[in-house]
Amino acid sequence: MDPSPLGGVDARGDRLVQGSIGVLLLTAFVFGVPLVVLVVDVVLAIGAAAGPWANPFHVAFTWLCAPRLGPGGTFIDRQTVRRQHALVAGLCALALLGFGLGIAPLGWLVVIGAAMVTILAATTRIHLGDELRRFTAH
């Protein structure tokens, strides 16, 4: 299902998704619940592999919020969203590795970093996953 023009993702939905993921990761840190990091990691890995329309956060926005808001005016390339999901999923996997190796402080530091990456995308539309691709392509 791809309801937007040319496969783009509604910028409002992307901002909501990125902000929600950031809040979930910070909540996991505050309450010390690594299971939340695992769930976020799995959801984002699916979104990175199959595209935003496989991510339950994007699906929820498309079905629940977008019809009430009306048509969006700004769209983000879905590959940008996929790269962002891949970056944050990788950070969450690294954090889970830290937890598994018994280095919980390192794991939580990476979780905070992943949350900051998503909050940056939510507030400024700067997707570090996409920026890293541009940086390494040159």
PDB file of C-alpha atoms in Angstrom:
ATOM      1  CA  MET A   1       0.000   0.000   0.000  1.00  0.00           C
ATOM      2  CA  ASP A   2       1.484   3.277  -1.111  1.00  0.00           C
ATOM      3  CA  PRO A   3      -1.050   6.110  -0.748  1.00  0.00           C
ATOM      4  CA  SER A   4       1.257   9.031  -1.512  1.00  0.00           C
ATOM      5  CA  PRO A   5       2.505  10.351  -4.833  1.00  0.00           C
ATOM      6  CA  LEU A   6       5.526   8.632  -6.345  1.00  0.00           C
ATOM      7  CA  GLY A   7       6.092   6.499  -3.255  1.00  0.00           C
ATOM      8  CA  GLY A   8       6.827   9.446  -0.989  1.00  0.00           C
ATOM      9  CA  VAL A   9       6.090   9.442   2.713  1.00  0.00           C
ATOM     10  CA  ASP A  10       3.942  12.198   4.200  1.00  0.00           C
ATOM     11  CA  ALA A  11       6.374  14.453   6.096  1.00  0.00           C
ATOM     12  CA  ARG A  12       3.865  14.890   8.934  1.00  0.00           C
ATOM     13  CA  GLY A  13       3.693  11.143   9.402  1.00  0.00           C
ATOM     14  CA  ASP A  14       7.447  10.758   9.277  1.00  0.00           C
ATOM     15  CA  ARG A  15       7.876  13.431  11.926  1.00  0.00           C
ATOM     16  CA  LEU A  16       5.285  11.719  14.123  1.00  0.00           C
ATOM     17  CA  VAL A  17       6.959   8.332  13.658  1.00  0.00           C
ATOM     18  CA  GLN A  18      10.464   9.656  14.350  1.00  0.00           C
ATOM     19  CA  GLY A  19       9.269  11.528  17.437  1.00  0.00           C
ATOM     20  CA  SER A  20       7.371   8.499  18.739  1.00  0.00           C
ATOM     21  CA  ILE A  21      10.396   6.253  18.328  1.00  0.00           C
ATOM     22  CA  GLY A  22      12.561   8.815  20.119  1.00  0.00           C
ATOM     23  CA  VAL A  23      10.118   8.982  23.023  1.00  0.00           C
ATOM     24  CA  LEU A  24       9.945   5.169  23.213  1.00  0.00           C
ATOM     25  CA  LEU A  25      13.726   4.873  23.326  1.00  0.00           C
ATOM     26  CA  LEU A  26      14.056   7.564  25.988  1.00  0.00           C
ATOM     27  CA  THR A  27      11.288   5.879  27.986  1.00  0.00           C
ATOM     28  CA  ALA A  28      13.191   2.585  27.753  1.00  0.00           C
ATOM     29  CA  PHE A  29      16.264   4.358  29.104  1.00  0.00           C
ATOM     30  CA  VAL A  30      14.468   6.136  31.945  1.00  0.00           C
ATOM     31  CA  PHE A  31      12.708   2.990  33.131  1.00  0.00           C
ATOM     32  CA  GLY A  32      15.574   0.605  32.276  1.00  0.00           C
ATOM     33  CA  VAL A  33      13.586  -1.709  29.991  1.00  0.00           C
ATOM     34  CA  PRO A  34      15.781  -3.212  27.238  1.00  0.00           C
ATOM     35  CA  LEU A  35      12.773  -5.140  25.876  1.00  0.00           C
ATOM     36  CA  VAL A  36      11.420  -1.860  24.457  1.00  0.00           C
ATOM     37  CA  VAL A  37      14.707  -1.412  22.568  1.00  0.00           C
ATOM     38  CA  LEU A  38      14.292  -4.908  21.126  1.00  0.00           C
ATOM     39  CA  VAL A  39      10.731  -4.197  19.964  1.00  0.00           C
ATOM     40  CA  VAL A  40      11.756  -0.885  18.378  1.00  0.00           C
ATOM     41  CA  ASP A  41      14.702  -2.622  16.717  1.00  0.00           C
ATOM     42  CA  VAL A  42      12.490  -5.302  15.156  1.00  0.00           C
ATOM     43  CA  VAL A  43       9.888  -2.785  13.939  1.00  0.00           C
ATOM     44  CA  LEU A  44      12.537  -0.540  12.389  1.00  0.00           C
ATOM     45  CA  ALA A  45      14.410  -3.449  10.820  1.00  0.00           C
ATOM     46  CA  ILE A  46      11.181  -4.519   9.110  1.00  0.00           C
ATOM     47  CA  GLY A  47      10.626  -0.931   7.981  1.00  0.00           C
ATOM     48  CA  ALA A  48      14.167  -0.727   6.635  1.00  0.00           C
ATOM     49  CA  ALA A  49      13.896  -4.013   4.772  1.00  0.00           C
ATOM     50  CA  ALA A  50      10.355  -3.797   3.398  1.00  0.00           C
ATOM     51  CA  GLY A  51       9.763  -0.057   3.306  1.00  0.00           C
ATOM     52  CA  PRO A  52       7.774   2.390   5.401  1.00  0.00           C
ATOM     53  CA  TRP A  53       4.457   0.742   4.561  1.00  0.00           C
ATOM     54  CA  ALA A  54       5.565  -2.335   6.547  1.00  0.00           C
ATOM     55  CA  ASN A  55       6.303  -0.206   9.634  1.00  0.00           C
ATOM     56  CA  PRO A  56       3.297  -0.264  11.998  1.00  0.00           C
ATOM     57  CA  PHE A  57       3.937   3.359  13.015  1.00  0.00           C
ATOM     58  CA  HIS A  58       3.614   4.580   9.424  1.00  0.00           C
ATOM     59  CA  VAL A  59       0.585   2.352   8.821  1.00  0.00           C
ATOM     60  CA  ALA A  60      -1.129   3.753  11.927  1.00  0.00           C
ATOM     61  CA  PHE A  61      -0.536   7.317  10.745  1.00  0.00           C
ATOM     62  CA  THR A  62      -1.807   6.519   7.252  1.00  0.00           C
ATOM     63  CA  TRP A  63      -5.009   4.881   8.482  1.00  0.00           C
ATOM     64  CA  LEU A  64      -5.793   6.820  11.668  1.00  0.00           C
ATOM     65  CA  CYS A  65      -4.354  10.323  11.393  1.00  0.00           C
ATOM     66  CA  ALA A  66      -3.921  11.214   7.725  1.00  0.00           C
ATOM     67  CA  PRO A  67      -7.623  10.975   6.793  1.00  0.00           C
ATOM     68  CA  ARG A  68      -8.488  13.462   9.555  1.00  0.00           C
ATOM     69  CA  LEU A  69      -5.691  15.878   8.590  1.00  0.00           C
ATOM     70  CA  GLY A  70      -6.374  16.018   4.881  1.00  0.00           C
ATOM     71  CA  PRO A  71      -3.811  15.812   2.112  1.00  0.00           C
ATOM     72  CA  GLY A  72      -0.219  16.565   2.983  1.00  0.00           C
ATOM     73  CA  GLY A  73       1.784  19.096   1.060  1.00  0.00           C
ATOM     74  CA  THR A  74       5.299  17.800   1.704  1.00  0.00           C
ATOM     75  CA  PHE A  75       6.600  14.318   1.032  1.00  0.00           C
ATOM     76  CA  ILE A  76       9.892  12.612   1.863  1.00  0.00           C
ATOM     77  CA  ASP A  77      11.504  10.046  -0.397  1.00  0.00           C
ATOM     78  CA  ARG A  78      10.800   6.591   0.978  1.00  0.00           C
ATOM     79  CA  GLN A  79      14.463   5.605   0.526  1.00  0.00           C
ATOM     80  CA  THR A  80      15.405   8.397   2.938  1.00  0.00           C
ATOM     81  CA  VAL A  81      12.981   6.939   5.477  1.00  0.00           C
ATOM     82  CA  ARG A  82      14.325   3.423   4.892  1.00  0.00           C
ATOM     83  CA  ARG A  83      17.909   4.585   5.442  1.00  0.00           C
ATOM     84  CA  GLN A  84      16.865   6.359   8.644  1.00  0.00           C
ATOM     85  CA  HIS A  85      15.149   3.192   9.871  1.00  0.00           C
ATOM     86  CA  ALA A  86      18.246   1.150   9.017  1.00  0.00           C
ATOM     87  CA  LEU A  87      20.516   3.508  10.961  1.00  0.00           C
ATOM     88  CA  VAL A  88      18.353   3.523  14.085  1.00  0.00           C
ATOM     89  CA  ALA A  89      17.769  -0.253  13.861  1.00  0.00           C
ATOM     90  CA  GLY A  90      21.542  -0.727  13.672  1.00  0.00           C
ATOM     91  CA  LEU A  91      22.056   1.476  16.713  1.00  0.00           C
ATOM     92  CA  CYS A  92      19.399  -0.455  18.623  1.00  0.00           C
ATOM     93  CA  ALA A  93      21.075  -3.739  17.630  1.00  0.00           C
ATOM     94  CA  LEU A  94      24.410  -2.376  18.868  1.00  0.00           C
ATOM     95  CA  ALA A  95      22.761  -1.391  22.157  1.00  0.00           C
ATOM     96  CA  LEU A  96      21.251  -4.871  22.488  1.00  0.00           C
ATOM     97  CA  LEU A  97      24.689  -6.356  21.872  1.00  0.00           C
ATOM     98  CA  GLY A  98      26.021  -4.209  24.707  1.00  0.00           C
ATOM     99  CA  PHE A  99      23.247  -5.446  26.994  1.00  0.00           C
ATOM    100  CA  GLY A 100      23.953  -9.045  25.988  1.00  0.00           C
ATOM    101  CA  LEU A 101      27.665  -8.680  26.709  1.00  0.00           C
ATOM    102  CA  GLY A 102      26.937  -7.217  30.133  1.00  0.00           C
ATOM    103  CA  ILE A 103      27.977  -3.664  29.207  1.00  0.00           C
ATOM    104  CA  ALA A 104      24.648  -2.042  30.022  1.00  0.00           C
ATOM    105  CA  PRO A 105      26.005   1.529  30.386  1.00  0.00           C
ATOM    106  CA  LEU A 106      27.364   1.379  26.839  1.00  0.00           C
ATOM    107  CA  GLY A 107      24.058  -0.044  25.623  1.00  0.00           C
ATOM    108  CA  TRP A 108      22.098   2.771  27.248  1.00  0.00           C
ATOM    109  CA  LEU A 109      24.479   5.367  25.826  1.00  0.00           C
ATOM    110  CA  VAL A 110      23.811   4.005  22.330  1.00  0.00           C
ATOM    111  CA  VAL A 111      20.050   4.011  23.029  1.00  0.00           C
ATOM    112  CA  ILE A 112      20.245   7.702  23.967  1.00  0.00           C
ATOM    113  CA  GLY A 113      22.202   8.361  20.763  1.00  0.00           C
ATOM    114  CA  ALA A 114      19.552   6.548  18.701  1.00  0.00           C
ATOM    115  CA  ALA A 115      16.831   8.583  20.405  1.00  0.00           C
ATOM    116  CA  MET A 116      18.675  11.802  19.568  1.00  0.00           C
ATOM    117  CA  VAL A 117      18.950  10.728  15.906  1.00  0.00           C
ATOM    118  CA  THR A 118      15.186  10.212  15.715  1.00  0.00           C
ATOM    119  CA  ILE A 119      14.373  13.409  17.581  1.00  0.00           C
ATOM    120  CA  LEU A 120      16.653  15.351  15.247  1.00  0.00           C
ATOM    121  CA  ALA A 121      14.720  13.931  12.281  1.00  0.00           C
ATOM    122  CA  ALA A 122      11.397  14.747  13.916  1.00  0.00           C
ATOM    123  CA  THR A 123      12.260  18.345  14.698  1.00  0.00           C
ATOM    124  CA  THR A 124      14.413  19.372  11.731  1.00  0.00           C
ATOM    125  CA  ARG A 125      13.689  16.777   8.998  1.00  0.00           C
ATOM    126  CA  ILE A 126      17.413  16.007   8.905  1.00  0.00           C
ATOM    127  CA  HIS A 127      17.655  12.233   8.503  1.00  0.00           C
ATOM    128  CA  LEU A 128      21.150  11.196   9.551  1.00  0.00           C
ATOM    129  CA  GLY A 129      20.697   7.826   7.855  1.00  0.00           C
ATOM    130  CA  ASP A 130      20.388   9.631   4.537  1.00  0.00           C
ATOM    131  CA  GLU A 131      23.122  12.153   5.363  1.00  0.00           C
ATOM    132  CA  LEU A 132      25.565   9.330   6.154  1.00  0.00           C
ATOM    133  CA  ARG A 133      24.890   7.808   2.734  1.00  0.00           C
ATOM    134  CA  ARG A 134      25.629  11.140   1.082  1.00  0.00           C
ATOM    135  CA  PHE A 135      28.779  11.563   3.166  1.00  0.00           C
ATOM    136  CA  THR A 136      30.157   8.126   2.345  1.00  0.00           C
ATOM    137  CA  ALA A 137      29.238   8.318  -1.367  1.00  0.00           C
ATOM    138  CA  HIS A 138      31.838  11.015  -2.022  1.00  0.00           C
TER     139      HIS A 138
END
